[in-house]
Amino acid sequence: MTQTSAAAAERELAEPYLRQVLDTAGLAVEYVRAEGNTLYVRDDDGAEFPVADFAGGYGSVLLGHHHPEITAYARQLLAEHTPIHAQFSRHPYANRLAAELNRIIARELAEDEPYYAIFGNSGAEAVEAAVKHAELDRGMRVAELLGSVDAGLAAARAAVADGSATVHGEAAARLGVALAADGNEAVRLLEAAIRRHNDETAASPPLFLALEGGFHGKLAGSVQLTHNEGYRLPFKSLAAQARFVPHDSPEDLNAVYARERRVLLGLTAEEGRITVTEHAFPVFCAFLVEPIQGEGGIRVLSRAFAREIQEFCARIDCPVVVDEIQSGMGRTGALLASSRIGLRGDYYTLAKTLGGGIAKASVMLVREKRYRRDFEIVHSSTFAKDSFSSHIALKVLELLERDGGAAYRRAEERGAALRAKLDALRAEFPDVVADVRGHGLMQGLEFHDQSEASSPELRQIAASGLFGYFLAGHLLRRHRVRTFPTASAVGTLRFEPSIYVTDAELGQLYAGLHDVCTLLRKQAGDELTAAGR
C-alpha cells in the first residue's frame, strides 16, 4: 500500500459526520458476523461476543439474519448463475411473486380484485413509484375531465347558435364578464373566462395528504411526504407538497379538503338557458398512510380513523397508498398490518423483509381499477424484478406461509411476550416510561421528556436531539442489546426483533431497560452518557 492510499484508508470518508454522532452516543461499533437474532462484535482481544439485535435492520430481518434456508437458496441461485441482469425480457419468476402476493392479500382482504406489481430495490423507491403512478393516473383523469368540459362548451355554443338556448345575466355575473347583446358573442366571452380559469386550475401542482408523524423515505419525492421537518424542509422546492393531518381527527381532513378544494367550470344548456357548471378537480394525488408509524414513534392507526380515511378518500376520489414497508411482511401477524384494522389500499408498498435480509427488494402494488399500463413504459429500475431478488422473495413468502402460517402466529406470540416485558416496565416506572405502543414484533417504549431534568447531563442530551441514541448506547455497552430510537421521535426506543427472539433475549432486554429506567429515575445522567466517552 502506498503512503497516499494508507493515509486515505485511515481517514473517514464514508459519512464521517454520522460516524462522529455514533461515536458520541457509543454506537460506533463494527459488527463482524450475524445469525438469527444475534450480531457479533470483536473485543479488544479479537474475541467475538454476541449482541441481541432488537433493531432488526429497521424491520428487515423478521426471519433473522442469514436464515439457513434463505442463505442456502441464495448460494444455489448464484451457483446456478441465475440471470440477475436480464432487463427488458420475460421475468416469469417476478410474475409468480406478484401472483403469490395477490393470493395472500386476497385472503387477508377477503376480496379478489387483483393488484399489479411494480418492483424496486428499496422502500423509498416503492413509495416513489406509487407517487409517480398516482400522479400519472391523476393527470389522465384531469385530461378526461377537461375533455368532458370541452364537450359541454361545444354543446353550449351549438345550443346558442341554433337558438335552443340563450345566455342570461346570472351566467355572465357568475364568471365576472359583461353580458353581450349578441348570443354568440356572449357564449364566446363565457367560454374564454372558463378556459382561463380551467387552464390555471389544471396547471396547479398536485397535493398529497399524509399523517403527522409519518415517514415515507428520504428521496426527492418521498421526503416531502415525511412529516419530520428536519428531513423535509431543506428540499421543499424539489417536489410536490403534502398537507399533514393529525391522527384521529376527521374534522381536520374535512377542513383541509375545504381549504384546498378546486373546481373546473363548464357550460350546459338546461331548459333553454346557458348555465355555469362546476366539476370537482382532483387536487389531491394520494393519501399516504402507515398502519403503524415506524419512525414516528411506533404509533398505531386506529380502526376508527382508518375507516374515516377510507370513507373520506372514496368521497373525494383520492387513492390511498398504504405504506407497509416496516409494518408489513408478517411483522404484526399478517402480511399486511392494515388488513387487521380494515384498511384497504389502492396502493401498497412492501420492502425490507421481502428481501429475506439478503436481497434488496421492494414492490409497489396498485389495484386493477386504478392501474395505468402506460406506467410500465415511463418508469423503470435497473436492478428491479431480477431473478435473484424475485426468487429470494418467493422463498420468504414460502417460509411465512409454511405450516398454515406458523410464522405469522409466532410473530404474534413473540410480540405478546415482548409487550409483556414493556408493560411491566411501564407499570414499575410510570414516572420514567410515558407509553408503550405497537403490535406484534413492532413495539415502542416512550420515555418522559428529560429537558427539565435535575441532571445536567440528561438536560444536555435531551436538548441535543440524541436522547434515545444515548440510551441505546448504554444498552449496547452495558447489556449487549442493540436497538435505536425512532427517527422522528427520539424519545421512543423501537423493538423489531426477528420471530426467533428467545425468552432469554427478552429477559436480557428487560434487564437492560430496567437499568435505564432506574438510572433515569435516579437522574444518573453521568452513567447514561458514559457510553460516548
Tab-separated table of N, CA, C and O in Angstrom, residues 443-516:
chain	number	residue	atom	x	y	z
A	443	GLN	N	-42.732	-2.796	18.320
A	443	GLN	CA	-43.142	-2.181	19.571
A	443	GLN	C	-42.266	-0.975	19.868
A	443	GLN	O	-41.114	-0.890	19.424
A	444	GLY	N	-42.814	-0.051	20.645
A	444	GLY	CA	-42.076	1.137	21.032
A	444	GLY	C	-42.276	1.456	22.499
A	444	GLY	O	-43.368	1.238	23.054
A	445	LEU	N	-41.222	1.956	23.145
A	445	LEU	CA	-41.257	2.371	24.545
A	445	LEU	C	-40.890	3.853	24.584
A	445	LEU	O	-39.759	4.235	24.260
A	446	GLU	N	-41.862	4.699	24.961
A	446	GLU	CA	-41.634	6.139	25.003
A	446	GLU	C	-41.279	6.585	26.414
A	446	GLU	O	-41.958	6.226	27.382
A	447	PHE	N	-40.222	7.385	26.517
A	447	PHE	CA	-39.790	7.914	27.800
A	447	PHE	C	-40.310	9.338	27.982
A	447	PHE	O	-40.498	10.076	27.008
A	448	HIS	N	-40.518	9.697	29.243
A	448	HIS	CA	-40.899	11.080	29.523
A	448	HIS	C	-39.764	12.026	29.140
A	448	HIS	O	-38.585	11.678	29.221
A	449	ASP	N	-40.138	13.210	28.742
A	449	ASP	CA	-39.163	14.238	28.349
A	449	ASP	C	-38.245	14.576	29.531
A	449	ASP	O	-38.699	14.718	30.673
A	450	GLN	N	-36.957	14.671	29.219
A	450	GLN	CA	-35.959	14.965	30.257
A	450	GLN	C	-35.341	16.356	30.082
A	450	GLN	O	-34.277	16.634	30.627
A	451	SER	N	-36.011	17.226	29.349
A	451	SER	CA	-35.424	18.543	29.081
A	451	SER	C	-35.352	19.416	30.328
A	451	SER	O	-34.601	20.405	30.354
A	452	GLU	N	-36.115	19.076	31.366
A	452	GLU	CA	-36.043	19.823	32.614
A	452	GLU	C	-35.572	18.936	33.756
A	452	GLU	O	-35.916	19.153	34.932
A	453	ALA	N	-34.766	17.935	33.428
A	453	ALA	CA	-34.245	17.015	34.442
A	453	ALA	C	-33.324	17.738	35.412
A	453	ALA	O	-32.727	18.783	35.082
A	454	SER	N	-33.202	17.185	36.610
A	454	SER	CA	-32.262	17.761	37.566
A	454	SER	C	-30.824	17.468	37.175
A	454	SER	O	-29.904	18.206	37.555
A	455	SER	N	-30.617	16.400	36.421
A	455	SER	CA	-29.277	16.038	35.959
A	455	SER	C	-28.875	16.918	34.779
A	455	SER	O	-29.564	16.948	33.755
A	456	PRO	N	-27.752	17.631	34.869
A	456	PRO	CA	-27.325	18.460	33.723
A	456	PRO	C	-26.994	17.618	32.495
A	456	PRO	O	-27.210	18.069	31.364
A	457	GLU	N	-26.480	16.398	32.710
A	457	GLU	CA	-26.167	15.521	31.569
A	457	GLU	C	-27.445	15.140	30.827
A	457	GLU	O	-27.481	15.134	29.592
A	458	LEU	N	-28.498	14.828	31.581
A	458	LEU	CA	-29.767	14.465	30.933
A	458	LEU	C	-30.368	15.667	30.211
A	458	LEU	O	-30.922	15.532	29.119
A	459	ARG	N	-30.293	16.832	30.817
A	459	ARG	CA	-30.808	18.025	30.131
A	459	ARG	C	-30.052	18.259	28.837
A	459	ARG	O	-30.634	18.631	27.815
A	460	GLN	N	-28.762	18.008	28.873
A	460	GLN	CA	-27.936	18.258	27.683
A	460	GLN	C	-28.283	17.304	26.562
A	460	GLN	O	-28.436	17.721	25.405
A	461	ILE	N	-28.414	16.006	26.866
A	461	ILE	CA	-28.711	15.064	25.781
A	461	ILE	C	-30.152	15.207	25.308
A	461	ILE	O	-30.459	14.950	24.141
A	462	ALA	N	-31.050	15.640	26.214
A	462	ALA	CA	-32.423	15.901	25.771
A	462	ALA	C	-32.449	17.052	24.784
A	462	ALA	O	-33.188	17.024	23.794
A	463	ALA	N	-31.620	18.071	25.028
A	463	ALA	CA	-31.574	19.234	24.136
A	463	ALA	C	-30.847	18.930	22.837
A	463	ALA	O	-31.074	19.592	21.821
A	464	SER	N	-29.985	17.923	22.841
A	464	SER	CA	-29.169	17.616	21.654
A	464	SER	C	-29.944	16.935	20.542
A	464	SER	O	-29.478	16.866	19.410
A	465	GLY	N	-31.114	16.376	20.869
A	465	GLY	CA	-31.858	15.588	19.884
A	465	GLY	C	-31.357	14.164	19.765
A	465	GLY	O	-31.788	13.422	18.881
A	466	LEU	N	-30.455	13.761	20.671
A	466	LEU	CA	-29.865	12.418	20.623
A	466	LEU	C	-30.229	11.591	21.847
A	466	LEU	O	-29.571	10.592	22.145
A	467	PHE	N	-31.278	11.993	22.545
A	467	PHE	CA	-31.614	11.335	23.808
A	467	PHE	C	-31.700	9.814	23.668
A	467	PHE	O	-31.041	9.059	24.374
A	468	GLY	N	-32.529	9.356	22.734
A	468	GLY	CA	-32.705	7.916	22.574
A	468	GLY	C	-31.440	7.206	22.138
A	468	GLY	O	-31.229	6.032	22.466
A	469	TYR	N	-30.589	7.901	21.400
A	469	TYR	CA	-29.339	7.286	20.946
A	469	TYR	C	-28.387	7.044	22.114
A	469	TYR	O	-27.672	6.033	22.156
A	470	PHE	N	-28.373	7.947	23.096
A	470	PHE	CA	-27.557	7.716	24.281
A	470	PHE	C	-28.092	6.542	25.098
A	470	PHE	O	-27.319	5.750	25.645
A	471	LEU	N	-29.414	6.420	25.195
A	471	LEU	CA	-29.983	5.259	25.873
A	471	LEU	C	-29.588	3.977	25.141
A	471	LEU	O	-29.231	2.974	25.770
A	472	ALA	N	-29.655	4.019	23.807
A	472	ALA	CA	-29.269	2.850	23.015
A	472	ALA	C	-27.789	2.534	23.208
A	472	ALA	O	-27.396	1.358	23.272
A	473	GLY	N	-26.952	3.561	23.305
A	473	GLY	CA	-25.533	3.343	23.541
A	473	GLY	C	-25.276	2.670	24.874
A	473	GLY	O	-24.418	1.786	24.994
A	474	HIS	N	-26.021	3.060	25.894
A	474	HIS	CA	-25.885	2.429	27.207
A	474	HIS	C	-26.313	0.960	27.146
A	474	HIS	O	-25.638	0.085	27.712
A	475	LEU	N	-27.426	0.699	26.482
A	475	LEU	CA	-27.896	-0.682	26.348
A	475	LEU	C	-26.867	-1.544	25.632
A	475	LEU	O	-26.650	-2.707	25.995
A	476	LEU	N	-26.229	-0.988	24.610
A	476	LEU	CA	-25.229	-1.748	23.863
A	476	LEU	C	-23.987	-1.999	24.718
A	476	LEU	O	-23.483	-3.121	24.799
A	477	ARG	N	-23.519	-0.961	25.372
A	477	ARG	CA	-22.257	-1.068	26.115
A	477	ARG	C	-22.411	-1.938	27.360
A	477	ARG	O	-21.566	-2.781	27.645
A	478	ARG	N	-23.496	-1.725	28.102
A	478	ARG	CA	-23.653	-2.409	29.382
A	478	ARG	C	-24.368	-3.751	29.273
A	478	ARG	O	-24.126	-4.649	30.085
A	479	HIS	N	-25.258	-3.874	28.303
A	479	HIS	CA	-26.144	-5.039	28.298
A	479	HIS	C	-26.108	-5.841	27.007
A	479	HIS	O	-26.819	-6.831	26.876
A	480	ARG	N	-25.302	-5.405	26.053
A	480	ARG	CA	-25.173	-6.099	24.778
A	480	ARG	C	-26.533	-6.291	24.106
A	480	ARG	O	-26.875	-7.370	23.612
A	481	VAL	N	-27.271	-5.208	24.112
A	481	VAL	CA	-28.575	-5.156	23.449
A	481	VAL	C	-28.511	-4.045	22.420
A	481	VAL	O	-28.091	-2.922	22.710
A	482	ARG	N	-28.944	-4.347	21.206
A	482	ARG	CA	-28.913	-3.365	20.130
A	482	ARG	C	-30.331	-2.903	19.804
A	482	ARG	O	-31.208	-3.705	19.455
A	483	THR	N	-30.551	-1.609	19.908
A	483	THR	CA	-31.786	-1.003	19.436
A	483	THR	C	-31.502	0.458	19.140
A	483	THR	O	-30.386	0.939	19.354
A	484	PHE	N	-32.509	1.166	18.639
A	484	PHE	CA	-32.364	2.580	18.316
A	484	PHE	C	-33.673	3.287	18.632
A	484	PHE	O	-34.736	2.653	18.712
A	485	PRO	N	-33.626	4.598	18.755
A	485	PRO	CA	-34.881	5.340	18.820
A	485	PRO	C	-35.503	5.433	17.434
A	485	PRO	O	-34.841	5.183	16.424
A	486	THR	N	-36.759	5.808	17.407
A	486	THR	CA	-37.398	6.081	16.119
A	486	THR	C	-36.913	7.438	15.630
A	486	THR	O	-36.668	8.351	16.422
A	487	ALA	N	-36.757	7.581	14.319
A	487	ALA	CA	-36.043	8.725	13.751
A	487	ALA	C	-36.709	10.067	14.026
A	487	ALA	O	-36.028	11.074	14.206
A	488	SER	N	-38.030	10.092	14.052
A	488	SER	CA	-38.730	11.369	14.223
A	488	SER	C	-39.295	11.543	15.621
A	488	SER	O	-39.965	12.545	15.892
A	489	ALA	N	-39.044	10.592	16.492
A	489	ALA	CA	-39.487	10.679	17.887
A	489	ALA	C	-38.405	10.025	18.731
A	489	ALA	O	-38.526	8.866	19.127
A	490	VAL	N	-37.329	10.778	18.981
A	490	VAL	CA	-36.125	10.167	19.553
A	490	VAL	C	-36.276	9.829	21.032
A	490	VAL	O	-35.373	9.238	21.624
A	491	GLY	N	-37.406	10.145	21.628
A	491	GLY	CA	-37.681	9.707	22.989
A	491	GLY	C	-38.331	8.349	23.047
A	491	GLY	O	-38.673	7.865	24.135
A	492	THR	N	-38.508	7.711	21.903
A	492	THR	CA	-39.114	6.379	21.837
A	492	THR	C	-38.098	5.387	21.291
A	492	THR	O	-37.561	5.579	20.196
A	493	LEU	N	-37.831	4.331	22.060
A	493	LEU	CA	-36.983	3.249	21.576
A	493	LEU	C	-37.843	2.238	20.827
A	493	LEU	O	-38.962	1.928	21.247
A	494	ARG	N	-37.318	1.723	19.737
A	494	ARG	CA	-38.036	0.747	18.899
A	494	ARG	C	-37.519	-0.659	19.183
A	494	ARG	O	-36.342	-0.858	19.489
A	495	PHE	N	-38.396	-1.628	18.992
A	495	PHE	CA	-38.021	-3.028	19.151
A	495	PHE	C	-38.665	-3.821	18.024
A	495	PHE	O	-39.891	-3.979	17.986
A	496	GLU	N	-37.846	-4.276	17.086
A	496	GLU	CA	-38.326	-5.007	15.917
A	496	GLU	C	-37.447	-6.239	15.689
A	496	GLU	O	-36.795	-6.370	14.656
A	497	PRO	N	-37.434	-7.166	16.651
A	497	PRO	CA	-36.582	-8.347	16.508
A	497	PRO	C	-37.182	-9.347	15.533
A	497	PRO	O	-38.287	-9.157	15.005
A	498	SER	N	-36.465	-10.430	15.333
A	498	SER	CA	-36.966	-11.498	14.470
A	498	SER	C	-37.947	-12.381	15.232
A	498	SER	O	-38.054	-12.302	16.474
A	499	ILE	N	-38.632	-13.247	14.502
A	499	ILE	CA	-39.561	-14.170	15.155
A	499	ILE	C	-38.828	-15.219	15.977
A	499	ILE	O	-39.452	-15.963	16.744
A	500	TYR	N	-37.513	-15.256	15.856
A	500	TYR	CA	-36.733	-16.238	16.605
A	500	TYR	C	-36.164	-15.648	17.887
A	500	TYR	O	-35.330	-16.286	18.549
A	501	VAL	N	-36.602	-14.460	18.279
A	501	VAL	CA	-36.135	-13.889	19.532
A	501	VAL	C	-36.535	-14.822	20.676
A	501	VAL	O	-37.658	-15.311	20.739
A	502	THR	N	-35.594	-15.085	21.562
A	502	THR	CA	-35.814	-16.071	22.628
A	502	THR	C	-36.281	-15.400	23.915
A	502	THR	O	-36.158	-14.178	24.093
A	503	ASP	N	-36.779	-16.220	24.840
A	503	ASP	CA	-37.142	-15.703	26.156
A	503	ASP	C	-35.918	-15.129	26.857
A	503	ASP	O	-36.017	-14.122	27.568
A	504	ALA	N	-34.769	-15.780	26.661
A	504	ALA	CA	-33.541	-15.280	27.285
A	504	ALA	C	-33.190	-13.899	26.751
A	504	ALA	O	-32.766	-13.009	27.511
A	505	GLU	N	-33.355	-13.688	25.450
A	505	GLU	CA	-33.060	-12.377	24.867
A	505	GLU	C	-34.061	-11.329	25.336
A	505	GLU	O	-33.694	-10.170	25.578
A	506	LEU	N	-35.323	-11.736	25.493
A	506	LEU	CA	-36.307	-10.807	26.036
A	506	LEU	C	-35.966	-10.445	27.477
A	506	LEU	O	-36.127	-9.290	27.896
A	507	GLY	N	-35.472	-11.417	28.218
A	507	GLY	CA	-35.023	-11.136	29.577
A	507	GLY	C	-33.826	-10.202	29.595
A	507	GLY	O	-33.708	-9.328	30.460
A	508	GLN	N	-32.922	-10.398	28.641
A	508	GLN	CA	-31.755	-9.524	28.515
A	508	GLN	C	-32.186	-8.093	28.215
A	508	GLN	O	-31.655	-7.131	28.792
A	509	LEU	N	-33.157	-7.942	27.323
A	509	LEU	CA	-33.689	-6.615	27.003
A	509	LEU	C	-34.344	-6.001	28.230
A	509	LEU	O	-34.108	-4.819	28.548
A	510	TYR	N	-35.149	-6.792	28.921
A	510	TYR	CA	-35.843	-6.284	30.105
A	510	TYR	C	-34.845	-5.791	31.150
A	510	TYR	O	-35.004	-4.708	31.720
A	511	ALA	N	-33.787	-6.577	31.395
A	511	ALA	CA	-32.780	-6.181	32.379
A	511	ALA	C	-32.109	-4.880	31.977
A	511	ALA	O	-31.873	-3.994	32.815
A	512	GLY	N	-31.799	-4.738	30.686
A	512	GLY	CA	-31.163	-3.514	30.214
A	512	GLY	C	-32.066	-2.309	30.356
A	512	GLY	O	-31.638	-1.235	30.807
A	513	LEU	N	-33.325	-2.470	29.970
A	513	LEU	CA	-34.265	-1.354	30.071
A	513	LEU	C	-34.567	-1.028	31.531
A	513	LEU	O	-34.767	0.146	31.884
A	514	HIS	N	-34.605	-2.037	32.368
A	514	HIS	CA	-34.820	-1.801	33.799
A	514	HIS	C	-33.684	-0.953	34.362
A	514	HIS	O	-33.904	-0.024	35.159
A	515	ASP	N	-32.472	-1.258	33.923
A	515	ASP	CA	-31.316	-0.472	34.347
A	515	ASP	C	-31.456	0.970	33.856
A	515	ASP	O	-31.212	1.927	34.609
A	516	VAL	N	-31.824	1.155	32.599
A	516	VAL	CA	-32.004	2.506	32.047
A	516	VAL	C	-33.056	3.268	32.842
A	516	VAL	O	-32.863	4.444	33.215
